[in-house]
Amino acid sequence: MSELEAIRLDKWLWTARFFKTRKLAAEAISGGKIHVNDQRTKPGKEVKVGAMLSISKDNYRWEVTIVAINGQRRSAKEAVLLYEESAESLAKREKQIIQNREQRELFDFSGKDHKPNKKERRLIHQFKQG
């Protein structure tokens, strides 16, 4: 894709389309949501092909290995080619997506403008706690 050997971590996350902006990527890195080779890091850290990233975003977790570096943000189809996700990570994330979908269906109230009453709010709160 490119002859780049290393790139800033925040820029790579942006080009790989994990975040909409570099600022959001930098905030996630500074907040400890991104780990490189199982260690916290800074947004300016140079990453190379072969680096293992652990990305936590929106209650989901990706375990990816960088396989390519691109200096520009491109289409989502090309962005997927920049990394490989481990099979365990993919299975866990798919399982969590299914659980979240079931949870939404469980608490999907009839009627578009329906606001949960006090009893329903308690049930929602109990469900989220346990």
PDB file of C-alpha atoms in Angstrom, residues 30-108:
ATOM      1  CA  SER A  30      -4.373   9.038  26.413  1.00  0.00           C
ATOM      2  CA  GLY A  31      -7.338   7.557  28.278  1.00  0.00           C
ATOM      3  CA  GLY A  32      -5.775   4.081  28.292  1.00  0.00           C
ATOM      4  CA  LYS A  33      -8.198   2.549  25.780  1.00  0.00           C
ATOM      5  CA  ILE A  34      -5.424   1.572  23.375  1.00  0.00           C
ATOM      6  CA  HIS A  35      -2.461  -0.655  24.239  1.00  0.00           C
ATOM      7  CA  VAL A  36       0.516  -1.475  22.015  1.00  0.00           C
ATOM      8  CA  ASN A  37       2.081  -4.852  22.748  1.00  0.00           C
ATOM      9  CA  ASP A  38       0.148  -4.952  26.055  1.00  0.00           C
ATOM     10  CA  GLN A  39       1.510  -1.604  27.286  1.00  0.00           C
ATOM     11  CA  ARG A  40      -0.067   1.831  27.617  1.00  0.00           C
ATOM     12  CA  THR A  41       1.290   4.343  25.196  1.00  0.00           C
ATOM     13  CA  LYS A  42       1.104   7.925  23.924  1.00  0.00           C
ATOM     14  CA  PRO A  43      -0.560   9.243  20.751  1.00  0.00           C
ATOM     15  CA  GLY A  44       2.803  10.118  19.172  1.00  0.00           C
ATOM     16  CA  LYS A  45       4.198   6.586  19.538  1.00  0.00           C
ATOM     17  CA  GLU A  46       5.577   5.285  16.250  1.00  0.00           C
ATOM     18  CA  VAL A  47       4.070   1.917  15.316  1.00  0.00           C
ATOM     19  CA  LYS A  48       5.396  -0.506  12.727  1.00  0.00           C
ATOM     20  CA  VAL A  49       4.087  -3.524  10.878  1.00  0.00           C
ATOM     21  CA  GLY A  50       3.741  -6.445  13.288  1.00  0.00           C
ATOM     22  CA  ALA A  51       2.749  -4.369  16.319  1.00  0.00           C
ATOM     23  CA  MET A  52      -0.123  -5.849  18.306  1.00  0.00           C
ATOM     24  CA  LEU A  53      -2.868  -3.437  19.364  1.00  0.00           C
ATOM     25  CA  SER A  54      -5.592  -3.856  21.922  1.00  0.00           C
ATOM     26  CA  ILE A  55      -8.420  -1.397  21.188  1.00  0.00           C
ATOM     27  CA  SER A  56     -11.373  -0.798  23.534  1.00  0.00           C
ATOM     28  CA  LYS A  57     -14.190   1.299  22.097  1.00  0.00           C
ATOM     29  CA  ASP A  58     -17.940   1.477  22.776  1.00  0.00           C
ATOM     30  CA  ASN A  59     -17.847  -1.558  25.111  1.00  0.00           C
ATOM     31  CA  TYR A  60     -16.194  -3.642  22.374  1.00  0.00           C
ATOM     32  CA  ARG A  61     -12.628  -4.872  22.194  1.00  0.00           C
ATOM     33  CA  TRP A  62     -10.394  -5.592  19.210  1.00  0.00           C
ATOM     34  CA  GLU A  63      -7.122  -7.502  19.311  1.00  0.00           C
ATOM     35  CA  VAL A  64      -5.388  -6.661  16.032  1.00  0.00           C
ATOM     36  CA  THR A  65      -1.983  -6.934  14.448  1.00  0.00           C
ATOM     37  CA  ILE A  66      -0.823  -4.214  12.066  1.00  0.00           C
ATOM     38  CA  VAL A  67      -0.094  -5.732   8.644  1.00  0.00           C
ATOM     39  CA  ALA A  68       0.222  -2.531   6.591  1.00  0.00           C
ATOM     40  CA  ILE A  69       0.699   1.189   7.019  1.00  0.00           C
ATOM     41  CA  ASN A  70      -1.006   3.837   4.954  1.00  0.00           C
ATOM     42  CA  GLY A  71      -0.389   7.566   5.309  1.00  0.00           C
ATOM     43  CA  GLN A  72      -3.832   8.570   4.047  1.00  0.00           C
ATOM     44  CA  ARG A  73      -7.353   7.686   5.089  1.00  0.00           C
ATOM     45  CA  ARG A  74      -9.039   5.660   2.382  1.00  0.00           C
ATOM     46  CA  SER A  75     -12.244   3.690   1.951  1.00  0.00           C
ATOM     47  CA  ALA A  76     -13.411   1.195   4.564  1.00  0.00           C
ATOM     48  CA  LYS A  77     -12.652  -1.672   2.174  1.00  0.00           C
ATOM     49  CA  GLU A  78      -9.016  -0.609   2.014  1.00  0.00           C
ATOM     50  CA  ALA A  79      -8.831   0.196   5.735  1.00  0.00           C
ATOM     51  CA  VAL A  80      -9.644  -3.413   6.660  1.00  0.00           C
ATOM     52  CA  LEU A  81      -6.507  -4.491   4.813  1.00  0.00           C
ATOM     53  CA  LEU A  82      -4.316  -2.563   7.275  1.00  0.00           C
ATOM     54  CA  TYR A  83      -4.822  -5.039  10.124  1.00  0.00           C
ATOM     55  CA  GLU A  84      -5.657  -8.639  11.016  1.00  0.00           C
ATOM     56  CA  GLU A  85      -7.965  -9.376  13.908  1.00  0.00           C
ATOM     57  CA  SER A  86      -7.412 -12.472  16.004  1.00  0.00           C
ATOM     58  CA  ALA A  87     -10.066 -15.183  15.783  1.00  0.00           C
ATOM     59  CA  GLU A  88     -10.714 -15.041  19.546  1.00  0.00           C
ATOM     60  CA  SER A  89     -11.275 -11.289  19.424  1.00  0.00           C
ATOM     61  CA  LEU A  90     -13.699 -11.593  16.526  1.00  0.00           C
ATOM     62  CA  ALA A  91     -15.672 -14.371  18.230  1.00  0.00           C
ATOM     63  CA  LYS A  92     -15.930 -12.434  21.508  1.00  0.00           C
ATOM     64  CA  ARG A  93     -17.062  -9.271  19.748  1.00  0.00           C
ATOM     65  CA  GLU A  94     -19.697 -11.104  17.686  1.00  0.00           C
ATOM     66  CA  LYS A  95     -21.019 -12.767  20.843  1.00  0.00           C
ATOM     67  CA  GLN A  96     -21.247  -9.379  22.571  1.00  0.00           C
ATOM     68  CA  ILE A  97     -23.060  -7.856  19.579  1.00  0.00           C
ATOM     69  CA  ILE A  98     -25.656 -10.625  19.758  1.00  0.00           C
ATOM     70  CA  GLN A  99     -26.082 -10.114  23.520  1.00  0.00           C
ATOM     71  CA  ASN A 100     -26.533  -6.364  23.046  1.00  0.00           C
ATOM     72  CA  ARG A 101     -29.122  -6.958  20.316  1.00  0.00           C
ATOM     73  CA  GLU A 102     -31.061  -9.351  22.572  1.00  0.00           C
ATOM     74  CA  GLN A 103     -30.906  -6.839  25.426  1.00  0.00           C
ATOM     75  CA  ARG A 104     -32.295  -4.086  23.181  1.00  0.00           C
ATOM     76  CA  GLU A 105     -35.103  -6.373  22.008  1.00  0.00           C
ATOM     77  CA  LEU A 106     -35.936  -7.297  25.594  1.00  0.00           C
ATOM     78  CA  PHE A 107     -36.386  -3.672  26.558  1.00  0.00           C
ATOM     79  CA  ASP A 108     -37.839  -2.468  23.267  1.00  0.00           C
TER      80      ASP A 108
END
